Amino acid sequence: MTQRRTAVAAAALALAVGLTAGCGGEETAARPQQPKKETAAARPATQVPTPEAPASPSPTTSQKDFSKAELEQAILSNGDAPGFNAGPLGAPPSQGESADKPECAPLTAVINGKPEPLARASAYRQLTGAKDDPPAVSEFLTAHGTQGAATVLSRLRTAVEACKNGFTASGGEGPSTYRSVKALPVAKVGDDAFAYQVTGDFEGDPVPLVFQVVRCGGTLATYYTANLEGPATPQIPRVLLTAQVAKLS
């Protein structure tokens, strides 16, 4: 499967997790997974966690709107997360995927790296295991203002439920098929948090994509990882979350 071009090509942009000013709390994700090849894939998880109710988050210490320069300073850098390197990740292309169902549009917006309502500023990173070259997790921070950030999360929660039986999308690298969507355990960080899995389909094979979104005031931190090697749910490494919290608290 080294040349496995998933039907979720736009998702392979590599997105996902980070936290912004004033986040606090603990996170429930499992240990870091190391990539095996030059994709955004992480090793399959041995257990799939059961979704749980949203945690009571710790309040942020800042409600400010971040500029692009400030987001670039806030996002993880080399040395922040033990065992991981942080590298540049270009902004996503202007044209991404469009969901066939309007109710699923919030999901493709995140897959495209552009949560809606659209951010006023964004920053992107690739996070890799120190001994492996390929990216394992991708991260982006987006500044929306408090109301806009809360709206992004509200729309995602609604979309996950509305699209649980799957949907299709067009654009990007071609048509994409997503066979199912489900909520996952939520990180106990920031003002609000939500995690979910979108399972793509490639010639009948499942391609699990996991997203975790954390709100801190008007800024969203989104982490993305994928398993291109099997059906097991990949997990966002906890060390990335705790390192980001420590940097921004």
Coordinates of N, CA and C in Angstrom, one line a residue:
M1 N 0.8 -1.2 0.0 CA 0.0 0.0 0.0 C 0.8 1.3 0.0
T2 N 2.1 1.1 -0.4 CA 3.0 2.3 -0.3 C 2.5 3.4 -1.3
Q3 N 1.8 3.0 -2.3 CA 1.3 4.0 -3.3 C -0.2 4.2 -3.1
R4 N -0.7 3.9 -1.9 CA -2.1 4.0 -1.7 C -2.6 5.4 -1.8
R5 N -3.3 5.8 -2.9 CA -3.8 7.1 -3.0 C -5.3 7.1 -2.6
T6 N -5.5 7.5 -1.3 CA -6.9 7.4 -0.8 C -7.8 8.2 -1.6
A7 N -9.1 7.9 -1.5 CA -10.1 8.7 -2.1 C -10.3 9.9 -1.2
V8 N -9.5 10.1 -0.3 CA -9.5 11.3 0.6 C -8.3 12.1 0.4
A9 N -7.9 12.3 -0.8 CA -6.6 12.9 -1.2 C -6.5 14.3 -0.5
A10 N -7.5 15.1 -0.5 CA -7.5 16.4 0.1 C -7.1 16.4 1.5
A11 N -7.6 15.3 2.2 CA -7.2 15.2 3.7 C -5.8 15.0 3.9
A12 N -5.1 14.3 2.9 CA -3.7 14.1 3.1 C -2.8 15.3 2.9
L13 N -3.4 16.5 2.9 CA -2.7 17.7 3.0 C -1.8 17.7 4.3
A14 N -2.3 17.0 5.3 CA -1.7 17.0 6.6 C -2.1 18.3 7.3
L15 N -3.0 18.1 8.3 CA -3.6 19.1 9.1 C -3.2 18.9 10.5
A16 N -3.9 19.2 11.5 CA -4.1 18.8 12.8 C -3.3 19.4 14.0
V17 N -3.6 19.2 15.2 CA -3.5 19.7 16.5 C -2.5 20.7 17.0
G18 N -2.9 21.6 17.8 CA -2.1 22.6 18.5 C -3.0 23.3 19.4
L19 N -2.5 24.1 20.3 CA -3.3 24.9 21.3 C -2.8 26.3 21.2
T20 N -3.7 27.2 21.7 CA -3.4 28.6 21.6 C -3.4 29.2 23.0
A21 N -3.2 30.5 23.1 CA -2.9 31.2 24.4 C -3.9 30.8 25.5
G22 N -3.3 30.4 26.6 CA -4.1 30.3 27.8 C -4.8 28.9 27.9
C23 N -4.5 27.9 27.1 CA -5.2 26.7 27.3 C -4.7 25.9 28.5
G24 N -5.5 25.1 29.1 CA -5.1 24.3 30.2 C -5.9 23.1 30.3
G25 N -5.6 22.2 31.2 CA -6.3 20.9 31.4 C -5.5 19.7 31.0
E26 N -6.1 18.5 31.0 CA -5.5 17.3 30.7 C -6.2 16.7 29.5
E27 N -5.5 15.8 28.8 CA -6.0 15.2 27.6 C -6.0 13.7 27.7
T28 N -6.9 13.0 27.0 CA -7.0 11.6 27.2 C -6.5 10.7 26.1
A29 N -5.9 11.3 25.1 CA -5.4 10.5 24.0 C -4.3 9.5 24.4
A30 N -4.0 8.6 23.5 CA -3.0 7.5 23.8 C -1.6 8.0 23.5
R31 N -0.6 7.1 23.7 CA 0.8 7.4 23.4 C 1.0 7.8 22.0
P32 N 2.1 8.5 21.7 CA 2.4 8.8 20.3 C 2.6 7.6 19.4
Q33 N 2.3 7.7 18.2 CA 2.6 6.7 17.2 C 3.5 7.2 16.2
Q34 N 4.4 6.4 15.7 CA 5.4 6.8 14.7 C 5.0 6.4 13.3
P35 N 5.3 7.3 12.3 CA 4.9 7.0 11.0 C 5.8 5.9 10.4
K36 N 5.4 5.2 9.4 CA 6.2 4.2 8.7 C 6.6 4.6 7.3
K37 N 5.9 5.5 6.7 CA 6.2 5.8 5.3 C 5.9 7.2 5.0
E38 N 6.1 7.7 3.8 CA 6.0 9.1 3.5 C 4.5 9.4 3.2
T39 N 3.7 9.4 4.3 CA 2.3 9.8 4.3 C 2.1 10.4 5.6
A40 N 0.8 10.9 5.8 CA 0.5 11.4 7.1 C 0.0 10.3 8.0
A41 N 0.3 9.1 7.7 CA -0.3 8.0 8.5 C 0.4 7.8 9.8
A42 N -0.3 7.3 10.8 CA 0.2 6.9 12.0 C 0.0 5.4 12.1
R43 N 0.7 4.7 13.0 CA 0.6 3.3 13.2 C -0.8 3.0 13.7
P44 N -1.4 1.9 13.3 CA -2.8 1.6 13.8 C -2.8 1.5 15.3
A45 N -3.9 1.9 15.9 CA -4.1 1.8 17.4 C -4.5 0.4 17.7
T46 N -4.2 -0.1 18.8 CA -4.6 -1.5 19.2 C -6.0 -1.5 19.8
Q47 N -6.4 -0.3 20.3 CA -7.8 -0.3 20.9 C -8.4 1.0 20.4
V48 N -9.7 0.9 20.2 CA -10.5 2.1 19.8 C -11.2 2.6 21.0
P49 N -11.0 3.9 21.5 CA -11.6 4.4 22.6 C -13.1 4.6 22.4
T50 N -13.9 4.5 23.5 CA -15.3 4.8 23.4 C -15.6 6.2 23.6
P51 N -16.5 6.8 22.8 CA -16.8 8.2 22.9 C -17.3 8.5 24.3
E52 N -17.0 9.7 24.8 CA -17.5 10.1 26.2 C -18.0 11.5 26.1
A53 N -18.7 11.9 27.2 CA -19.3 13.2 27.2 C -18.2 14.2 27.3
P54 N -18.4 15.4 26.7 CA -17.4 16.5 26.8 C -17.0 16.8 28.2
A55 N -15.7 17.1 28.4 CA -15.2 17.3 29.7 C -15.4 18.8 30.1
S56 N -15.3 19.1 31.3 CA -15.4 20.5 31.8 C -14.0 21.1 31.6
P57 N -13.9 22.0 30.6 CA -12.6 22.6 30.3 C -12.1 23.6 31.3
S58 N -10.8 23.9 31.3 CA -10.3 24.9 32.1 C -10.4 26.2 31.3
P59 N -10.6 27.4 31.9 CA -10.8 28.6 31.2 C -9.5 29.1 30.6
T60 N -9.5 29.8 29.5 CA -8.3 30.4 29.0 C -8.0 31.6 29.7
T61 N -6.7 32.1 29.6 CA -6.3 33.3 30.3 C -6.3 34.5 29.3
S62 N -6.6 34.2 28.1 CA -6.6 35.3 27.1 C -7.7 35.1 26.1
Q63 N -8.4 36.2 25.8 CA -9.5 36.1 24.8 C -9.1 36.9 23.5
K64 N -7.8 37.2 23.4 CA -7.4 38.1 22.3 C -7.4 37.4 21.0
D65 N -7.5 38.2 19.9 CA -7.5 37.7 18.6 C -6.0 37.7 18.1
F66 N -5.5 36.5 17.7 CA -4.1 36.4 17.3 C -4.0 36.8 15.8
S67 N -2.9 37.4 15.5 CA -2.5 37.7 14.1 C -1.7 36.5 13.6
K68 N -1.5 36.5 12.3 CA -0.7 35.4 11.7 C 0.7 35.3 12.4
A69 N 1.3 36.4 12.6 CA 2.7 36.3 13.2 C 2.6 35.7 14.6
E70 N 1.5 36.1 15.4 CA 1.4 35.5 16.7 C 1.0 34.1 16.7
L71 N 0.3 33.6 15.7 CA 0.0 32.2 15.6 C 1.2 31.4 15.3
E72 N 2.1 32.0 14.4 CA 3.4 31.3 14.1 C 4.2 31.2 15.3
Q73 N 4.2 32.1 16.3 CA 4.9 32.0 17.5 C 4.3 31.0 18.5
A74 N 2.9 30.9 18.4 CA 2.2 30.0 19.4 C 2.3 28.5 19.0
I75 N 2.4 28.2 17.7 CA 2.4 26.8 17.3 C 3.7 26.1 17.7
L76 N 3.6 24.8 17.8 CA 4.7 24.0 18.3 C 6.0 24.2 17.4
S77 N 7.1 24.3 18.1 CA 8.4 24.4 17.4 C 9.3 23.2 17.8
N78 N 10.5 23.1 17.2 CA 11.4 22.1 17.6 C 11.8 22.2 19.1
G79 N 11.8 21.1 19.8 CA 12.2 21.2 21.2 C 11.0 21.3 22.1
D80 N 9.8 21.6 21.6 CA 8.7 21.8 22.5 C 8.1 20.5 22.9
A81 N 8.1 19.5 22.0 CA 7.5 18.2 22.3 C 8.5 17.1 22.3
P82 N 8.9 16.5 23.4 CA 9.9 15.4 23.4 C 9.6 14.3 22.4
G83 N 10.6 14.0 21.6 CA 10.5 12.9 20.7 C 9.9 13.3 19.3
F84 N 9.6 14.6 19.2 CA 9.0 15.1 17.9 C 9.7 16.3 17.4
N85 N 9.8 16.4 16.1 CA 10.3 17.6 15.4 C 9.1 18.3 14.8
A86 N 9.2 19.6 14.7 CA 8.2 20.5 14.0 C 8.8 21.1 12.8
G87 N 8.1 21.0 11.7 CA 8.6 21.6 10.4 C 7.5 22.3 9.7
P88 N 7.9 23.1 8.7 CA 6.9 23.9 8.0 C 5.9 23.1 7.2
L89 N 4.7 23.6 7.0 CA 3.7 23.0 6.2 C 3.0 24.1 5.5
G90 N 3.0 24.1 4.2 CA 2.4 25.1 3.4 C 0.9 25.2 3.6
A91 N 0.4 26.4 3.3 CA -1.1 26.6 3.4 C -1.8 25.7 2.4
P92 N -3.0 25.2 2.7 CA -3.7 24.3 1.7 C -4.0 25.1 0.4
P93 N -4.3 24.3 -0.7 CA -4.6 25.0 -1.9 C -5.9 25.7 -1.8
S94 N -6.1 26.7 -2.7 CA -7.3 27.5 -2.7 C -8.6 26.7 -3.0
Q95 N -8.5 25.7 -3.8 CA -9.6 24.8 -4.1 C -9.5 23.5 -3.4
G96 N -10.5 23.2 -2.6 CA -10.5 21.9 -1.9 C -11.7 21.1 -2.2
E97 N -12.2 20.3 -1.3 CA -13.4 19.4 -1.6 C -14.7 20.1 -1.2
S98 N -15.7 19.7 -1.9 CA -17.1 20.2 -1.5 C -18.0 18.9 -1.3
A99 N -18.6 18.9 -0.1 CA -19.5 17.8 0.2 C -20.8 17.8 -0.6
D100 N -21.3 16.6 -0.9 CA -22.5 16.5 -1.7 C -23.7 16.9 -0.9
K101 N -23.6 16.8 0.4 CA -24.7 17.2 1.3 C -24.3 18.5 2.1
P102 N -25.1 19.5 2.1 CA -24.8 20.7 2.7 C -24.5 20.5 4.2
E103 N -25.2 19.6 4.8 CA -25.0 19.4 6.3 C -23.6 18.8 6.6
C104 N -22.9 18.3 5.6 CA -21.5 17.7 5.7 C -20.4 18.7 5.4
A105 N -20.8 19.9 4.9 CA -19.8 20.9 4.5 C -18.8 21.2 5.6
P106 N -19.2 21.3 6.9 CA -18.2 21.6 8.0 C -17.1 20.6 8.0
L107 N -17.4 19.3 7.7 CA -16.4 18.3 7.7 C -15.4 18.5 6.6
T108 N -15.8 18.8 5.4 CA -14.9 19.0 4.3 C -14.1 20.3 4.5
A109 N -14.7 21.3 5.1 CA -14.0 22.5 5.4 C -12.7 22.2 6.2
V110 N -12.9 21.4 7.3 CA -11.7 21.0 8.1 C -10.8 20.1 7.3
I111 N -11.3 19.2 6.5 CA -10.4 18.4 5.7 C -9.6 19.3 4.8
N112 N -10.2 20.3 4.3 CA -9.5 21.3 3.4 C -8.5 22.2 4.1
G113 N -8.5 22.1 5.5 CA -7.6 22.9 6.3 C -8.1 24.4 6.5
K114 N -9.4 24.5 6.3 CA -10.0 25.9 6.4 C -11.4 25.8 7.1
P115 N -11.4 25.6 8.4 CA -12.6 25.6 9.2 C -13.5 26.8 8.9
E116 N -14.8 26.6 8.9 CA -15.7 27.7 8.6 C -16.6 27.9 9.8
P117 N -16.9 29.2 10.1 CA -16.5 30.4 9.4 C -15.0 30.6 9.2
L118 N -14.6 31.1 8.1 CA -13.2 31.2 7.7 C -12.4 32.0 8.7
A119 N -11.2 31.6 9.0 CA -10.3 32.3 9.9 C -9.8 33.6 9.4
R120 N -9.5 34.5 10.4 CA -8.8 35.8 10.0 C -7.3 35.6 9.8
A121 N -6.8 34.5 10.4 CA -5.4 34.2 10.3 C -5.2 32.7 10.6
S122 N -4.1 32.2 10.0 CA -3.9 30.7 10.1 C -2.4 30.5 10.2
A123 N -2.0 29.3 10.8 CA -0.6 28.9 10.8 C -0.6 27.4 10.7
Y124 N 0.4 26.8 10.0 CA 0.4 25.3 9.8 C 1.7 24.7 10.1
R125 N 1.7 23.5 10.6 CA 3.0 22.7 10.9 C 2.8 21.3 10.6
Q126 N 4.0 20.6 10.3 CA 4.1 19.2 10.3 C 4.8 18.7 11.6
L127 N 4.4 17.7 12.2 CA 5.0 17.2 13.4 C 5.4 15.7 13.1
T128 N 6.7 15.4 13.3 CA 7.2 14.1 13.0 C 8.0 13.5 14.1
G129 N 8.0 12.2 14.2 CA 8.9 11.6 15.2 C 10.3 11.9 14.9
A130 N 11.1 12.1 16.0 CA 12.5 12.6 15.8 C 13.3 11.6 15.0
K131 N 13.0 10.3 15.0 CA 13.8 9.3 14.3 C 13.2 8.9 13.0
D132 N 12.1 9.6 12.6 CA 11.4 9.2 11.3 C 11.2 10.5 10.5
D133 N 11.4 10.4 9.2 CA 11.3 11.5 8.4 C 9.8 11.9 8.0
P134 N 8.9 10.9 7.8 CA 7.6 11.2 7.3 C 6.8 11.9 8.4
P135 N 5.8 12.8 8.1 CA 5.0 13.4 9.1 C 4.0 12.4 9.7
A136 N 3.8 12.4 11.0 CA 2.8 11.6 11.7 C 1.5 12.4 12.0
V137 N 1.7 13.6 12.3 CA 0.6 14.5 12.7 C 0.8 15.8 12.1
S138 N -0.3 16.4 11.7 CA -0.3 17.8 11.2 C -1.1 18.7 12.1
E139 N -0.8 20.0 12.1 CA -1.4 20.9 13.0 C -1.7 22.2 12.3
F140 N -2.9 22.8 12.6 CA -3.1 24.2 12.2 C -3.8 24.9 13.3
L141 N -3.4 26.2 13.4 CA -4.1 27.1 14.3 C -4.8 28.2 13.5
T142 N -6.1 28.5 13.9 CA -6.9 29.4 13.1 C -7.6 30.4 14.1
A143 N -7.5 31.7 13.8 CA -8.1 32.7 14.6 C -9.4 33.1 14.0
H144 N -10.5 33.0 14.7 CA -11.9 33.3 14.2 C -12.6 34.3 15.0
G145 N -12.1 34.7 16.2 CA -12.9 35.5 17.1 C -13.7 34.5 17.9
T146 N -14.1 34.8 19.2 CA -14.7 33.9 20.1 C -16.0 33.3 19.5
Q147 N -16.9 34.1 19.0 CA -18.1 33.6 18.4 C -17.9 32.7 17.2
G148 N -17.0 33.1 16.3 CA -16.7 32.3 15.2 C -16.1 31.0 15.5
A149 N -15.2 30.9 16.5 CA -14.6 29.7 16.9 C -15.7 28.8 17.5
A150 N -16.5 29.3 18.3 CA -17.6 28.5 18.9 C -18.5 28.0 17.9
T151 N -18.8 28.8 16.8 CA -19.7 28.3 15.7 C -19.0 27.2 15.0
V152 N -17.7 27.2 14.7 CA -17.1 26.1 14.0 C -17.3 24.8 14.8
L153 N -17.1 24.8 16.1 CA -17.3 23.6 16.9 C -18.7 23.1 16.9
S154 N -19.7 24.1 17.0 CA -21.1 23.7 17.0 C -21.5 23.1 15.7
R155 N -21.0 23.6 14.6 CA -21.3 23.1 13.3 C -20.7 21.7 13.1
L156 N -19.5 21.5 13.6 CA -18.9 20.2 13.5 C -19.6 19.1 14.3
R157 N -20.1 19.5 15.5 CA -20.9 18.5 16.3 C -22.1 18.1 15.5
T158 N -22.8 19.1 14.9 CA -24.0 18.8 14.2 C -23.7 18.0 13.0
A159 N -22.6 18.3 12.3 CA -22.3 17.6 11.0 C -21.9 16.1 11.3
V160 N -21.2 15.9 12.4 CA -20.8 14.5 12.7 C -22.1 13.6 12.9
E161 N -23.0 14.1 13.6 CA -24.3 13.4 13.8 C -25.0 13.2 12.5
A162 N -25.2 14.3 11.7 CA -25.9 14.3 10.5 C -25.3 13.4 9.4
C163 N -24.0 13.3 9.5 CA -23.3 12.6 8.4 C -22.7 11.2 8.8
K164 N -23.2 10.7 9.9 CA -22.7 9.5 10.5 C -22.7 8.3 9.6
N165 N -23.6 8.3 8.6 CA -23.7 7.2 7.7 C -22.9 7.4 6.4
G166 N -22.1 8.5 6.4 CA -21.2 8.8 5.3 C -21.7 9.8 4.3
F167 N -20.8 10.2 3.4 CA -21.2 11.2 2.4 C -20.1 11.1 1.3
T168 N -20.3 11.8 0.2 CA -19.3 11.9 -0.8 C -18.9 13.4 -1.0
A169 N -17.8 13.6 -1.7 CA -17.3 15.0 -2.0 C -16.6 15.0 -3.3
S170 N -16.6 16.2 -3.9 CA -15.9 16.4 -5.2 C -14.9 17.5 -5.1
G171 N -14.0 17.6 -6.1 CA -13.0 18.6 -6.1 C -11.7 18.1 -5.6
G172 N -10.7 19.0 -5.4 CA -9.4 18.6 -4.9 C -8.8 17.7 -5.9
E173 N -8.4 16.4 -5.5 CA -7.8 15.4 -6.3 C -8.8 14.6 -7.1
G174 N -10.1 14.9 -6.9 CA -11.1 14.0 -7.6 C -12.2 13.7 -6.6
P175 N -13.1 12.8 -7.0 CA -14.2 12.4 -6.0 C -13.7 11.7 -4.8
S176 N -14.3 11.9 -3.7 CA -13.9 11.2 -2.5 C -15.2 10.5 -1.9
T177 N -15.0 9.4 -1.3 CA -16.1 8.7 -0.6 C -15.7 8.5 0.9
Y178 N -16.6 9.0 1.8 CA -16.4 8.8 3.2 C -17.6 7.9 3.7
R179 N -17.2 6.8 4.2 CA -18.2 5.7 4.5 C -18.9 6.0 5.8
S180 N -18.3 6.7 6.8 CA -18.9 6.9 8.1 C -18.2 8.0 8.8
V181 N -18.9 8.6 9.8 CA -18.3 9.6 10.7 C -18.8 9.3 12.1
K182 N -17.9 9.5 13.1 CA -18.2 9.2 14.5 C -17.4 10.1 15.4
A183 N -18.0 10.4 16.6 CA -17.4 11.2 17.6 C -16.4 10.3 18.3
L184 N -15.3 10.9 18.8 CA -14.3 10.2 19.6 C -14.1 10.9 21.0
P185 N -13.4 10.3 21.9 CA -13.2 10.9 23.2 C -12.6 12.3 23.1
V186 N -13.0 13.2 23.9 CA -12.6 14.6 23.8 C -11.5 15.0 24.7
A187 N -10.5 15.7 24.2 CA -9.4 16.2 25.0 C -9.9 17.2 26.1
K188 N -9.5 17.1 27.3 CA -9.9 18.0 28.4 C -9.0 19.2 28.5
V189 N -9.1 20.0 27.5 CA -8.2 21.2 27.3 C -9.0 22.3 26.8
G190 N -8.5 23.5 27.1 CA -9.1 24.7 26.5 C -10.5 25.1 27.0
D191 N -11.2 25.9 26.2 CA -12.6 26.3 26.5 C -13.6 25.3 26.0
D192 N -13.2 24.6 25.0 CA -14.1 23.6 24.4 C -13.2 22.7 23.5
A193 N -13.7 21.5 23.3 CA -12.9 20.5 22.5 C -13.8 19.5 21.9
F194 N -13.5 19.0 20.7 CA -14.3 18.0 20.0 C -13.3 17.1 19.2
A195 N -13.5 15.8 19.2 CA -12.7 14.9 18.4 C -13.6 14.0 17.6
Y196 N -13.2 13.6 16.4 CA -14.1 12.8 15.6 C -13.2 12.0 14.5
Q197 N -13.8 11.0 14.0 CA -13.2 10.2 13.0 C -14.0 10.2 11.7
V198 N -13.4 10.5 10.6 CA -14.1 10.3 9.3 C -13.4 9.2 8.6
T199 N -14.1 8.2 8.2 CA -13.6 7.0 7.6 C -13.8 7.1 6.1
G200 N -12.7 7.2 5.4 CA -12.7 7.3 3.9 C -12.8 5.9 3.3
D201 N -13.0 5.8 2.0 CA -13.1 4.6 1.3 C -12.2 4.6 0.1
F202 N -11.3 3.6 0.0 CA -10.4 3.5 -1.2 C -10.5 2.1 -1.8
E203 N -11.3 2.0 -2.9 CA -11.5 0.7 -3.5 C -11.9 -0.4 -2.5
G204 N -12.8 0.0 -1.6 CA -13.4 -0.9 -0.6 C -12.6 -1.0 0.7
D205 N -11.4 -0.4 0.8 CA -10.7 -0.4 2.0 C -10.9 0.9 2.8
P206 N -11.1 0.7 4.2 CA -11.3 1.8 5.0 C -10.1 2.6 5.2
V207 N -10.2 4.0 5.3 CA -9.1 4.9 5.5 C -9.5 5.8 6.7
P208 N -9.1 5.5 7.9 CA -9.5 6.3 9.1 C -8.7 7.6 9.2
L209 N -9.5 8.7 9.3 CA -8.9 10.0 9.5 C -9.4 10.5 10.8
V210 N -8.5 11.0 11.7 CA -8.9 11.5 13.0 C -8.6 13.0 13.1
F211 N -9.5 13.7 13.6 CA -9.4 15.2 13.9 C -9.7 15.5 15.3
Q212 N -8.9 16.4 15.9 CA -9.2 16.9 17.2 C -9.1 18.4 17.2
V213 N -10.2 19.1 17.6 CA -10.3 20.5 17.5 C -10.5 21.1 19.0
V214 N -9.6 22.0 19.3 CA -9.7 22.6 20.7 C -9.8 24.1 20.5
R215 N -10.8 24.7 21.2 CA -11.0 26.1 21.2 C -10.4 26.8 22.5
C216 N -9.7 27.8 22.2 CA -9.1 28.7 23.3 C -9.5 30.1 23.0
G217 N -10.5 30.6 23.6 CA -11.0 31.9 23.2 C -11.5 31.9 21.8
G218 N -10.9 32.8 21.0 CA -11.3 32.9 19.6 C -10.4 32.1 18.6
T219 N -9.5 31.3 19.2 CA -8.6 30.5 18.4 C -8.9 29.1 18.4
L220 N -8.8 28.4 17.3 CA -9.0 26.9 17.2 C -7.6 26.3 16.9
A221 N -7.4 25.2 17.6 CA -6.2 24.3 17.3 C -6.8 23.0 16.8
T222 N -6.3 22.6 15.6 CA -6.8 21.4 15.0 C -5.7 20.5 14.7
Y223 N -5.8 19.2 15.1 CA -4.8 18.2 14.8 C -5.4 17.2 13.9
Y224 N -4.6 16.6 13.0 CA -5.1 15.6 12.1 C -4.0 14.5 12.0
T225 N -4.5 13.3 12.0 CA -3.7 12.1 11.7 C -4.5 11.1 10.9
A226 N -3.9 10.2 10.2 CA -4.6 9.2 9.4 C -3.9 7.9 9.5
N227 N -4.6 6.8 9.3 CA -4.1 5.5 9.2 C -4.3 5.0 7.8
L228 N -3.2 4.9 7.0 CA -3.3 4.4 5.6 C -2.9 3.0 5.5
E229 N -2.8 2.3 6.7 CA -2.3 0.9 6.7 C -3.4 -0.1 7.1
G230 N -4.5 0.4 7.6 CA -5.5 -0.5 8.1 C -6.7 0.2 8.7
P231 N -7.7 -0.5 9.2 CA -8.9 0.1 9.7 C -8.9 0.6 11.1
A232 N -7.8 0.4 11.8 CA -7.7 0.8 13.3 C -7.7 2.3 13.4
T233 N -8.3 2.8 14.4 CA -8.4 4.3 14.6 C -7.0 4.8 15.1
P234 N -6.4 5.7 14.3 CA -5.1 6.3 14.8 C -5.4 7.3 15.9
Q235 N -4.4 7.6 16.7 CA -4.7 8.5 17.8 C -3.7 9.7 17.8
I236 N -4.1 10.8 18.3 CA -3.3 12.0 18.4 C -2.3 11.8 19.6
P237 N -1.0 11.9 19.4 CA -0.1 11.7 20.6 C -0.3 12.7 21.7
R238 N -0.5 12.3 22.9 CA -0.7 13.1 24.0 C 0.4 14.1 24.2
V239 N 1.7 13.7 24.0 CA 2.8 14.6 24.2 C 2.7 15.9 23.4
L240 N 2.1 15.9 22.3 CA 1.9 17.1 21.5 C 0.9 18.0 22.2
L241 N -0.1 17.5 22.7 CA -1.1 18.3 23.5 C -0.5 19.0 24.7
T242 N 0.2 18.1 25.5 CA 0.7 18.6 26.8 C 1.8 19.6 26.5
A243 N 2.6 19.4 25.5 CA 3.7 20.3 25.2 C 3.2 21.6 24.8
Q244 N 2.1 21.6 24.0 CA 1.5 22.9 23.5 C 0.9 23.6 24.7
V245 N 0.2 22.9 25.5 CA -0.4 23.5 26.7 C 0.7 24.2 27.6
A246 N 1.8 23.5 27.8 CA 2.9 24.0 28.6 C 3.5 25.3 28.0
K247 N 3.6 25.3 26.7 CA 4.2 26.4 26.0 C 3.3 27.7 26.0
L248 N 2.0 27.5 26.1 CA 1.0 28.6 25.9 C 0.4 29.0 27.3
S249 N 0.6 28.2 28.3 CA 0.0 28.6 29.6 C 0.7 29.8 30.2

